[in-house]
Coordinates of C-alpha atoms and ligand atoms in Angstrom, one line a residue:
X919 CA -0.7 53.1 18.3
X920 CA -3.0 54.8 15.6
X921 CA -6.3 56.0 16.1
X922 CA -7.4 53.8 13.5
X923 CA -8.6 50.6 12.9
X924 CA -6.6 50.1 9.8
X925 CA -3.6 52.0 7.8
X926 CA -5.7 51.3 5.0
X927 CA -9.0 50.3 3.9
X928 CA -9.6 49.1 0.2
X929 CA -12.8 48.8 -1.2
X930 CA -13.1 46.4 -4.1
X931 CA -11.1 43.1 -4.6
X932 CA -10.2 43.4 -8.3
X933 CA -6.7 43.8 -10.0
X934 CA -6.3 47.4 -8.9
X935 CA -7.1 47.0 -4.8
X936 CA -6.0 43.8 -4.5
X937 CA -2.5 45.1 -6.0
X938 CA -2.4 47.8 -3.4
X939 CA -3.7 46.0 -0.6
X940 CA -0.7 43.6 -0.4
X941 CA 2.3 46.1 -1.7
X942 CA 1.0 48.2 1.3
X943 CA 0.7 45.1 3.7
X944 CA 4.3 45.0 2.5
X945 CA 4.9 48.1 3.4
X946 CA 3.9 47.4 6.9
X947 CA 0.6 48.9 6.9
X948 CA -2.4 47.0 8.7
X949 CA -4.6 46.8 5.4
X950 CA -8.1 45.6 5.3
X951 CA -9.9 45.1 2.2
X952 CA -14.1 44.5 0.9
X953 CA -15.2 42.4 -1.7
X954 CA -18.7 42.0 -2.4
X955 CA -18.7 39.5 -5.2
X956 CA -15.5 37.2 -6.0
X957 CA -12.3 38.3 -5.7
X958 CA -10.4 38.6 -8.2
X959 CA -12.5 41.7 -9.9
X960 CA -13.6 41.6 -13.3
X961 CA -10.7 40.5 -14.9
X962 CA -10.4 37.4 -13.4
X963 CA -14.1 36.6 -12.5
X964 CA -15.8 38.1 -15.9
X965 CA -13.4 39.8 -18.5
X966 CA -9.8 39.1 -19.4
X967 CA -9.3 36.0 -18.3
X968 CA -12.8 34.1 -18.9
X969 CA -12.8 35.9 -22.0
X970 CA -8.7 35.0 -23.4
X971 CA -10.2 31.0 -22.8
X972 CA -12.9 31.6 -24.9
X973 CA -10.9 32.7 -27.2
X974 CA -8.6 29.6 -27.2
X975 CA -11.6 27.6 -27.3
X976 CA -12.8 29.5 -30.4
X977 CA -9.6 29.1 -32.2
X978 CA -9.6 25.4 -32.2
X979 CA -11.9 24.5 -35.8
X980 CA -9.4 26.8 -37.5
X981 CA -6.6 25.2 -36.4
X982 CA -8.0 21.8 -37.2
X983 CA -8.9 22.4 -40.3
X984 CA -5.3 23.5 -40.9
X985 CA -3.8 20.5 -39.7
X986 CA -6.2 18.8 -42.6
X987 CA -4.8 21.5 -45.0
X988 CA -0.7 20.3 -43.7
X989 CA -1.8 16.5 -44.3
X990 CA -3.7 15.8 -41.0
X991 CA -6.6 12.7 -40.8
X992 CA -8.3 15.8 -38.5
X993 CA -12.0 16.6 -38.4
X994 CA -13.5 19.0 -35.9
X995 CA -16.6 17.1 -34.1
X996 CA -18.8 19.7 -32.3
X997 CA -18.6 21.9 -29.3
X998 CA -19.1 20.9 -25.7
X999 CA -20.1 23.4 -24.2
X1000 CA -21.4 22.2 -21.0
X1001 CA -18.2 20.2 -20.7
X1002 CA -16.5 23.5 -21.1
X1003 CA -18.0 26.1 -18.4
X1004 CA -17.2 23.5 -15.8
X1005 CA -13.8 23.6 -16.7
X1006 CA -14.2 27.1 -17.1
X1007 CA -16.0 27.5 -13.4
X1008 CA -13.2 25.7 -12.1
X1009 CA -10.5 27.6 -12.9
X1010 CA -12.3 31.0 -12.4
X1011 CA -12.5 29.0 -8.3
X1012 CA -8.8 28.4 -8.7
X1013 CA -7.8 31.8 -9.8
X1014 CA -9.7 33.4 -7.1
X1015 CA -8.6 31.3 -4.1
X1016 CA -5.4 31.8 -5.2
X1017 CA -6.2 35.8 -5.3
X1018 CA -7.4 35.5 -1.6
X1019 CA -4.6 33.1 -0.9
X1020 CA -2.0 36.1 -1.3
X1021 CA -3.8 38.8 0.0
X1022 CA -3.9 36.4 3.6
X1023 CA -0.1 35.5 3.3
X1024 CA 0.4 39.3 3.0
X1025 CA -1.7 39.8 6.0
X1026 CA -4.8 41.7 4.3
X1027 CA -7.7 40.9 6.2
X1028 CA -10.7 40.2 3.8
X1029 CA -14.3 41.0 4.2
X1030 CA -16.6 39.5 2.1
X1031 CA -19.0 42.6 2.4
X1032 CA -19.9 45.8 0.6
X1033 CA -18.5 48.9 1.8
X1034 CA -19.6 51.8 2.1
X1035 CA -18.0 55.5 2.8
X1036 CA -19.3 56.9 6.0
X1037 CA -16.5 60.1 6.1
X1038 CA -13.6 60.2 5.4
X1039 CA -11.9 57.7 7.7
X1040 CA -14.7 55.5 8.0
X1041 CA -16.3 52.9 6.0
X1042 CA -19.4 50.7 7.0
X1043 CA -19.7 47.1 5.7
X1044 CA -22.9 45.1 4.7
X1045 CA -22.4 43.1 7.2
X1046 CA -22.8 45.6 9.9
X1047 CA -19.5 46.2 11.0
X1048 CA -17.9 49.8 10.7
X1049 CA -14.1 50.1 10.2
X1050 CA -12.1 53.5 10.7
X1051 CA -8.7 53.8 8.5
X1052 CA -6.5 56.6 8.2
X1053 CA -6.0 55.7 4.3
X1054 CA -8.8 54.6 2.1
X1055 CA -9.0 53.8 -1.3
X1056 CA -11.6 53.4 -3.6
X1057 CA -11.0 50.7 -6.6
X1058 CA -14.2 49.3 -7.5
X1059 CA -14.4 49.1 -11.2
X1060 CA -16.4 49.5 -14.0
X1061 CA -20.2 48.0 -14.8
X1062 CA -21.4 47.3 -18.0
X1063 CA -23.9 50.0 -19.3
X1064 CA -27.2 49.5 -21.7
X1065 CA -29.1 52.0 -23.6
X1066 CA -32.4 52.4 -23.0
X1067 CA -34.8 51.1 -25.5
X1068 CA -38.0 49.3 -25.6
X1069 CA -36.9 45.6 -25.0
X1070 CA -33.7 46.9 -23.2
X1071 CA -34.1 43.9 -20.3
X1072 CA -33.8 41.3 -22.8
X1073 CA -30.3 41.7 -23.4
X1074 CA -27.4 40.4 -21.5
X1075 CA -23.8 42.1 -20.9
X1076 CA -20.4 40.7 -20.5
X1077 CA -21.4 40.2 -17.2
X1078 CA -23.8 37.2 -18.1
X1079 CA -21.9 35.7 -21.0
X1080 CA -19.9 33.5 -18.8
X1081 CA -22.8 32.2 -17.4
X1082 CA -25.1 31.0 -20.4
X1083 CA -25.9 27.3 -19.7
X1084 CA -26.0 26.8 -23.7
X1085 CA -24.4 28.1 -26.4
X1086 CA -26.6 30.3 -28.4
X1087 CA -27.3 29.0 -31.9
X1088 CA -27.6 32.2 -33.0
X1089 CA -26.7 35.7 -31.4
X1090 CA -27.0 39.6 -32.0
X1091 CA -24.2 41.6 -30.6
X1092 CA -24.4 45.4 -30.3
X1093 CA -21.2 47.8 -30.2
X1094 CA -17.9 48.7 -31.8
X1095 CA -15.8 48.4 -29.3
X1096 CA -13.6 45.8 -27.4
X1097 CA -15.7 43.8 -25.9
X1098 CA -18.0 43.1 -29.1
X1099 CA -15.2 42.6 -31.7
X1100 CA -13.9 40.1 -29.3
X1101 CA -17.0 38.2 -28.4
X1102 CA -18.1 38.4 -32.2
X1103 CA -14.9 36.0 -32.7
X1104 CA -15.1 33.8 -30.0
X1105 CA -18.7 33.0 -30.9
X1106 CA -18.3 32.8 -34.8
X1107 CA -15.2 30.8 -33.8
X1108 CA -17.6 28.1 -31.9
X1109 CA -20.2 27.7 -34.6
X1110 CA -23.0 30.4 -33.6
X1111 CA -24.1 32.6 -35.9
X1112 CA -23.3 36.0 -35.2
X1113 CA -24.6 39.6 -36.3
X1114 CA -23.0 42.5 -35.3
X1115 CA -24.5 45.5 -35.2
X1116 CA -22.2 48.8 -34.5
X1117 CA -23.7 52.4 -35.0
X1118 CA -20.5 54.1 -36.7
X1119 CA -18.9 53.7 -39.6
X1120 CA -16.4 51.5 -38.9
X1121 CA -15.6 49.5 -35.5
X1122 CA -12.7 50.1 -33.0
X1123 CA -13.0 53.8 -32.7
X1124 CA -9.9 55.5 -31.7
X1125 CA -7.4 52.5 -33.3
X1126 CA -5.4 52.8 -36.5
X1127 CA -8.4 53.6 -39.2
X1128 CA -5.7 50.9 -41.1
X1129 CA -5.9 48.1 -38.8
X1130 CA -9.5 49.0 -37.9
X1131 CA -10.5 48.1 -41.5
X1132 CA -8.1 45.3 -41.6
X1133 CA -9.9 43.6 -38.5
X1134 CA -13.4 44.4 -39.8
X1135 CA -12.5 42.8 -43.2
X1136 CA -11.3 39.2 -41.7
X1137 CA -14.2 39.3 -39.3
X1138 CA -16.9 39.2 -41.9
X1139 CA -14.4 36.8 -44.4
X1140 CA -14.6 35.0 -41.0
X1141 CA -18.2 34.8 -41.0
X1142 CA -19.3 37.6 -39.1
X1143 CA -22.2 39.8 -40.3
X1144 CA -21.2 42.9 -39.8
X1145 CA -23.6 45.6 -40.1
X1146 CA -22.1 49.4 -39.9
X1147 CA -24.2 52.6 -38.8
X1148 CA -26.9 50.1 -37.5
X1149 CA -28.8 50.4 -34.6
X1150 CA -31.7 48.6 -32.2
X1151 CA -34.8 50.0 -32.4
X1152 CA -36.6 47.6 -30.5
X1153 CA -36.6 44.3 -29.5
X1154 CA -39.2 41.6 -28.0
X1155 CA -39.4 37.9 -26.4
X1156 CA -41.0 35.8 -28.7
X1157 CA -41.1 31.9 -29.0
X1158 CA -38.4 31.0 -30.4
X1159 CA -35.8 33.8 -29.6
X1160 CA -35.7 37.8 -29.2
X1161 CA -36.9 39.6 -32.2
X1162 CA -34.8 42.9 -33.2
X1163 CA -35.8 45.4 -35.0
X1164 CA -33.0 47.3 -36.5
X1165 CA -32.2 51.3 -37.8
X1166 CA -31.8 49.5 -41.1
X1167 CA -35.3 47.9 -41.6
X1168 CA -33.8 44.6 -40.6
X1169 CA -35.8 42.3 -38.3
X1170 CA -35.0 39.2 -37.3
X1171 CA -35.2 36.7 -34.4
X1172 CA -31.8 36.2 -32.3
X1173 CA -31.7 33.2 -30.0
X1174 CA -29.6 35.8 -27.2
X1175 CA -28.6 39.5 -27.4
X1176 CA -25.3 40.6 -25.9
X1177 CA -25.0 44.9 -25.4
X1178 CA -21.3 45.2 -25.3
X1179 CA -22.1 49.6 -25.3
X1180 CA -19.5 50.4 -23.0
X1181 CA -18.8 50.2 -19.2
X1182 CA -19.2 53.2 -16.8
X1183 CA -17.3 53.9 -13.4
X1184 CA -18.7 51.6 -10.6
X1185 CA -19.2 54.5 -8.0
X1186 CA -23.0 54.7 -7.2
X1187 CA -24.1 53.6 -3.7
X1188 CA -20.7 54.1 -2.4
X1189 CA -21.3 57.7 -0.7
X1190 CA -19.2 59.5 -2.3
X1191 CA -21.0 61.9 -3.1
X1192 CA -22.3 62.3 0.4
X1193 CA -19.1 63.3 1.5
X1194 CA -18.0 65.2 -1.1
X1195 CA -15.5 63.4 -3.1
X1196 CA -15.6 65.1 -6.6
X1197 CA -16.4 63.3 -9.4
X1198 CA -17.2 63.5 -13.2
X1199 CA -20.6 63.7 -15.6
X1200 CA -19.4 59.6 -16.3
X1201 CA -19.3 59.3 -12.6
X1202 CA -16.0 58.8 -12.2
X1203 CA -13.7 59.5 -9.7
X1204 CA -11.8 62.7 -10.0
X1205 CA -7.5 61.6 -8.7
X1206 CA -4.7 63.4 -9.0
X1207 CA -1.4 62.3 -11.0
X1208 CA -1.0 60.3 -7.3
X1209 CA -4.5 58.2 -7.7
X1210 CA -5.5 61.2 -4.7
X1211 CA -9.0 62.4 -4.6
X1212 CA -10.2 66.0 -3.2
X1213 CA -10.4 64.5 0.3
X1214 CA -6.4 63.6 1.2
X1215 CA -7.4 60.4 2.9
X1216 CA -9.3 59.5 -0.1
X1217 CA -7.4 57.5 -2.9
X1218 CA -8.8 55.9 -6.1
X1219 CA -7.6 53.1 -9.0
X1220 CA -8.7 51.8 -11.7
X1221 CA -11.8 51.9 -13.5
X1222 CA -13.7 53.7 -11.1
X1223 CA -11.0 56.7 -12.1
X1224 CA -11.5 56.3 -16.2
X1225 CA -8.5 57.1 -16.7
X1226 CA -7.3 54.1 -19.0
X1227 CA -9.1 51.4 -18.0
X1228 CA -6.7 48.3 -18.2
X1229 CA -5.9 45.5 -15.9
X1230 CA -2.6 46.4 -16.1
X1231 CA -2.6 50.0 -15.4
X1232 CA -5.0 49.4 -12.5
X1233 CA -2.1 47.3 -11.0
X1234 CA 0.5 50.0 -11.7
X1235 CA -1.8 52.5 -10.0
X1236 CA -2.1 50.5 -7.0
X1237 CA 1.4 49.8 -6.8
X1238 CA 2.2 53.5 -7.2
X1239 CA -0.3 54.4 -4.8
X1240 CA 0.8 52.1 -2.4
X1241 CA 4.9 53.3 -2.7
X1242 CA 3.6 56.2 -2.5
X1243 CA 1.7 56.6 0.9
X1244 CA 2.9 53.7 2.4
X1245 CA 6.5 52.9 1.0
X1246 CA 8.0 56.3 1.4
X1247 CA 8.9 56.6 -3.0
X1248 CA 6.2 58.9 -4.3
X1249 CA 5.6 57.8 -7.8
X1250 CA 3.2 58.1 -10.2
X1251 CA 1.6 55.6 -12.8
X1252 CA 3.0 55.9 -16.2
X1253 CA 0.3 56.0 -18.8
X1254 CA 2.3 57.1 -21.6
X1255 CA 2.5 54.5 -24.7
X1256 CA 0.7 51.9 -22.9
X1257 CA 0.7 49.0 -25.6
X1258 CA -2.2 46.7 -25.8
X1259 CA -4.3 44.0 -28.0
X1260 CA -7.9 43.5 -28.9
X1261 CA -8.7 39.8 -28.7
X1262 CA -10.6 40.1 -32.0
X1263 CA -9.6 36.9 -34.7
X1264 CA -7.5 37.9 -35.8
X1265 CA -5.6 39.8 -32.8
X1266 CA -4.9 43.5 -33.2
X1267 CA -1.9 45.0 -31.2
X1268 CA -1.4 48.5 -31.0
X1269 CA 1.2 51.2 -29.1
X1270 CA 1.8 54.7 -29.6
X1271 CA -0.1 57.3 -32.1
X1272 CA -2.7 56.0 -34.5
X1273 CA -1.1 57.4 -38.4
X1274 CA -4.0 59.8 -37.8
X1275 CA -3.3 61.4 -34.5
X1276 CA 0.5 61.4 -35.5
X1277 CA 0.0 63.3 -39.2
X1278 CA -1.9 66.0 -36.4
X1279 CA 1.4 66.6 -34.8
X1280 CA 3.8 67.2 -37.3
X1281 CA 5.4 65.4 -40.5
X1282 CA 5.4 61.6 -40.9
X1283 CA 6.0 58.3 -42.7
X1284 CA 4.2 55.6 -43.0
X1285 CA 5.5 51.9 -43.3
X1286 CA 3.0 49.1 -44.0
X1287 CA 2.9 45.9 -44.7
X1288 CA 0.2 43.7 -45.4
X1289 CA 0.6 39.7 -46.7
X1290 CA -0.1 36.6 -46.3
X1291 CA 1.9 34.3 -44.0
X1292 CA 3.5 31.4 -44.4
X1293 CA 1.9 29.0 -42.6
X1294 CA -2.0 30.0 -43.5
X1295 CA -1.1 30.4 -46.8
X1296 CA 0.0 27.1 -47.1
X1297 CA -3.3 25.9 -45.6
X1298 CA -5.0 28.2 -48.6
X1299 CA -6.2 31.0 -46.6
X1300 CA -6.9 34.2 -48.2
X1301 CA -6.9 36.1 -44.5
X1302 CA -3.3 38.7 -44.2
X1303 CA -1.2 39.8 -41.9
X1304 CA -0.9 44.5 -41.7
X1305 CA 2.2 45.4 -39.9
X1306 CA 2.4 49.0 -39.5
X1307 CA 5.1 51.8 -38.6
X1308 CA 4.7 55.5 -37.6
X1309 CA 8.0 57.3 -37.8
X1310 CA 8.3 61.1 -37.1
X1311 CA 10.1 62.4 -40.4
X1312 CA 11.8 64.7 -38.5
X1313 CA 13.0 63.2 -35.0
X1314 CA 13.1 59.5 -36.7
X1315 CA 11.5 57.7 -33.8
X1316 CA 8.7 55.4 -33.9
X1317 CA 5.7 56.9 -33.1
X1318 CA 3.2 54.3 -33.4
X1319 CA 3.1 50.2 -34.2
X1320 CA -0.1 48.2 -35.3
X1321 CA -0.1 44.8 -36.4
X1322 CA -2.9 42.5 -36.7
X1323 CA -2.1 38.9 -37.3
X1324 CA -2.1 35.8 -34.9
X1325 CA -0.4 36.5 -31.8
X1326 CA -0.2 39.9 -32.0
X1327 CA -0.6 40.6 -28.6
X1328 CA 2.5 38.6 -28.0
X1329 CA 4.3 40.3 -30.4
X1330 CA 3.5 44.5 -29.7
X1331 CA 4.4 43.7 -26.2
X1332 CA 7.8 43.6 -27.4
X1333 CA 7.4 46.3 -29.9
X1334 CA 6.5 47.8 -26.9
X1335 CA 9.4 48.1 -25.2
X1336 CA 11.2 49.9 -28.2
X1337 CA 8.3 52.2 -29.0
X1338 CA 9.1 53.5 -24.9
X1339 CA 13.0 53.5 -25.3
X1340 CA 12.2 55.9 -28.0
X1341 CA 13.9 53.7 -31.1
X1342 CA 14.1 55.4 -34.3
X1343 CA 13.4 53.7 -37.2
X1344 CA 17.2 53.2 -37.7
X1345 CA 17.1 51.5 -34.6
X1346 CA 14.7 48.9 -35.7
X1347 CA 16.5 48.7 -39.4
X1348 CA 19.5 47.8 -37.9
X1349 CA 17.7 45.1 -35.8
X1350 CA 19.1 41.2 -37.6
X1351 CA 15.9 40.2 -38.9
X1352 CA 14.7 36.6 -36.9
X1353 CA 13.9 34.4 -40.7
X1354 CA 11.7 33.0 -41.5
X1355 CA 8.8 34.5 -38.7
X1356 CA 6.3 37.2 -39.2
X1357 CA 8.0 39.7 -37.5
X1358 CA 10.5 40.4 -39.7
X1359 CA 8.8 42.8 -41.4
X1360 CA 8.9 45.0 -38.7
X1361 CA 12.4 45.5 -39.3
X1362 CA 12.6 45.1 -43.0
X1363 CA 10.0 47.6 -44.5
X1364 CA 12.4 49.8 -46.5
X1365 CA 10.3 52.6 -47.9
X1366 CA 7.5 54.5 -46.9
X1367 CA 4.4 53.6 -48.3
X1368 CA 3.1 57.5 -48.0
X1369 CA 4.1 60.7 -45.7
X1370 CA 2.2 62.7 -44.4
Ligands
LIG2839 P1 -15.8 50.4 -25.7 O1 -15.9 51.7 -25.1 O2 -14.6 49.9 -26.2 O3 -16.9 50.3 -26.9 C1 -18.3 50.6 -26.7 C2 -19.0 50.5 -28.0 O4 -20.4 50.6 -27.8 C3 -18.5 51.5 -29.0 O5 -18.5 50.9 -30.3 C4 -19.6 52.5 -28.9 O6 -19.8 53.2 -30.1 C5 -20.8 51.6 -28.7 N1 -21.9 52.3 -28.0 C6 -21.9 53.1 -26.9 N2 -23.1 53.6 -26.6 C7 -23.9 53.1 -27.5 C8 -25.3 53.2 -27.7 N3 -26.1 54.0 -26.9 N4 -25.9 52.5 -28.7 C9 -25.1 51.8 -29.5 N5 -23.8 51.7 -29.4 C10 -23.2 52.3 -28.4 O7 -16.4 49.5 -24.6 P2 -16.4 47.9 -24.3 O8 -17.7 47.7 -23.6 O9 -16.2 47.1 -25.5 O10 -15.2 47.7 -23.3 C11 -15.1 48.5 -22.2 C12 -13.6 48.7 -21.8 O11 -13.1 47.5 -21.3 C13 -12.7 49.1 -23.0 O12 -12.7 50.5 -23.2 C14 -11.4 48.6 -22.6 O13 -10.8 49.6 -21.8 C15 -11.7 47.4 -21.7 N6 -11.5 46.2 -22.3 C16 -10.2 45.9 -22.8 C17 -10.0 44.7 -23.4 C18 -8.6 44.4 -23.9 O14 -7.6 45.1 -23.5 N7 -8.4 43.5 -24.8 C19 -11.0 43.7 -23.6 C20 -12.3 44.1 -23.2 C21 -12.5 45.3 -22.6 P3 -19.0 54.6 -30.5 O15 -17.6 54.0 -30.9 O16 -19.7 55.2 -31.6 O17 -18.9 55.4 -29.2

């Protein structure tokens, strides 16, 4: 019998600990787990999957007004909003009963309570109990980080979005990044105004500087008013909305302002520091290939490690972690060529190098193609589709795929799967091209627009 309470203790209930909870339960561990909000993390409760609805709720006028264009008696007739976040609400309940739902059938036992590291085999709940495990791992997430700036409390985050009663006639949102590009769709796509302010010269730092412009482009064609190397200065309550005073001399009054600046490691409060585990300047939590802190009984996923901070690699890191200690197959995570999309309207899908970090590593070429596509250009949109290839001149393979277009999440998930085979470019020529879709410029671009 062990000295322990549990095999293994998991702190936070998002996709990374619950992953690793029930492949150890699996494993036959005795796995307890602490959640102090919802289960489910903030993918489920406030990120991927609130935010992918929105998104489909968003997309509707569009798609009306198509149908109108293809011979449709449609009209779009306003957006219920109220109507929606119930719906919303009760599918976020769903998802997470269902989330506690497996953990039980796997035989996790769940405690709705913050934990906190007392040493290394010992955690202490909110709720006063103290648990000892021989294993424990630390997969508590991210939080949503503000500046500070006079007028900083006014703002909300991603993690209050979900949660407005109304939708905002008007809104200011601040950042580059993931988070803004998407929300600055899903709200322009419902009929608020939006202004977006990003400090740089062009949004989605550290994508294809292609793509990047190709996104900005059909946001603000969209209706999005972008604003590029703008900042807050300040901002204040007034009576009809927040008033923002920008870098650029522009003031103006926003009925809500969303900060979408980034999202730091969730590790404060947690004692690590108390008992030493080592961590970064971010504050995050310093692992090993193995998801292993300094302290061998200490293991981290996830966010809290900012490593790449994706659902899905938090669930491969759990997984790993779990075969690892408790399964008897050491593995590690793979974070090479992790494809992914930005929910931005239109979608951006992305694997491999960008052409700019590729031309750093040796010669390349560069196939692109940008056009309209059938079916919005028979409804008279102006908006195109970029598909883009980077092939090593030397070794042939693909180095790097971008496309942005309508579903291209669906679509670089399969692109995907090449790009990690290691296809050569041959490999995708000789690919039977699927007629009449998209796609099949992916495997019909003959000549290199440039190389590099
Ligand atoms: P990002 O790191 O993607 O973007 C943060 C943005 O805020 C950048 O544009 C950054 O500018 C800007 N910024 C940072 N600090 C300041 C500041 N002090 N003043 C003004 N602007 C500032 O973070 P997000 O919050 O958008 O998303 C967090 C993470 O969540 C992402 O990195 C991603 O991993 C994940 N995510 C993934 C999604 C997906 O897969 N579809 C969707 C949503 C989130 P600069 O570029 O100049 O640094």
């Amino acid at each position: 019998m062990s000295q322990f309470d549990y095999d293994l203790f998991v702190i936070g209930g998002g996709s990374g600990g619950v992953r690793a909870g029930r492949i150890a339960a699996e494993h036959g561990a005795r796995v307890g787990l602490a959640e102090e909000y919802r289960m489910g993390g903030t993918c489920v409760i406030r990120g991927c999957v609130p935010k992918k609805l929105m998104v489909y709720a968003s997309g509707y006028p569009g798609q009306v007004h198509d149908a109108a264009a293809y011979g449709w008696d449609a009209e779009v007739h306003g957006f219920n909003w109220t109507k929606f976040r119930a719906k919303l609400d009760a599918e976020l309940d769903r998802l997470e009963a269902a989330y506690r739902g497996n953990l039980d059938r796997s035989g996790v036992v769940t405690h709705n309570a913050r934990a906190v590291l007392k040493d290394p085999h010992m955690v202490e709940l909110s709720d006063g109990q103290s648990f000892t495990a021989a294993h424990i791992l630390v997969a508590t997430g991210g939080r949503p980080f503000v500046p500070d700036f006079p007028g900083s409390d006014l703002v909300m985050t991603s993690n209050e979005v979900f949660k407005l009663d109304q939708q905002p006639e008007s809104i200011l949102i601040v950042g580059g990044g993931y988070i803004a590009c998407e929300f600055a769709g899903i709200f322009n796509g419902l009929g608020t105004e939006v202004t977006q302010f990003y400090r740089g010269a062009q949004v989605l730092r550290g994508f294809d500087d292609e793509a990047r412009g190709h996104v900005a482009d059909a946001m603000q064609a969209r209706g999005v008013e972008l604003h590029l190397g703008c900042n807050v200065m300040e901002m204040r309550q007034v009576e009809d909305g927040i008033w923002v005073k920008a870098s650029n001399g522009m003031e103006q009054v926003f009925d809500k302002v969303l900060y979408a600046t980034g999202r730091k490691p969730n590790s404060a409060g947690l004692g690590l520091e108390e008992i030493g585990v080592e961590m970064g300047r971010n504050g995050e939590i310093k692992v090993d290939d193995y998801s292993q802190t300094n302290i061998p009984s200490i293991f981290a996923v996830g966010d809290v490690t900012d490593r790449v901070n994706l659902t899905p690699v938090a669930i491969r890191e759990g997984h790993a972690f779990a075969d690892t200690v408790f399964g008897g197959t050491p593995r590690k995570a793979d974070h090479d060529l992790i494809p992914s999309a930005v929910f931005t309207q239109p979608e951006l899908g992305t694997v491999g190098l960008t052409e700019e970090q590729a031309r750093d590593e040796g010669p390349i070429e560069v196939y692109c193609a940008s056009f309209r596509p059938m079916q919005a250009l028979f409804a008279g949109h102006e908006e195109r589709v970029l598909m883009k290839l980077i092939v090593c001149a030397d070794t042939r393979k693909v180095l790097g795929v971008h496309l942005v277009g309508d579903h291209a999440g669906e679509l670089i998930q399969l692109a995907g799967i090449a790009v990690k085979m290691g296809a050569t470019k041959e490999d995708f020529d000789r690919t039977m091209a699927v007629h009449p879709t998209m796609a099949e410029e992916l495997v019909t671009m003959k000549t290199p627009v440039r190389t590099a």
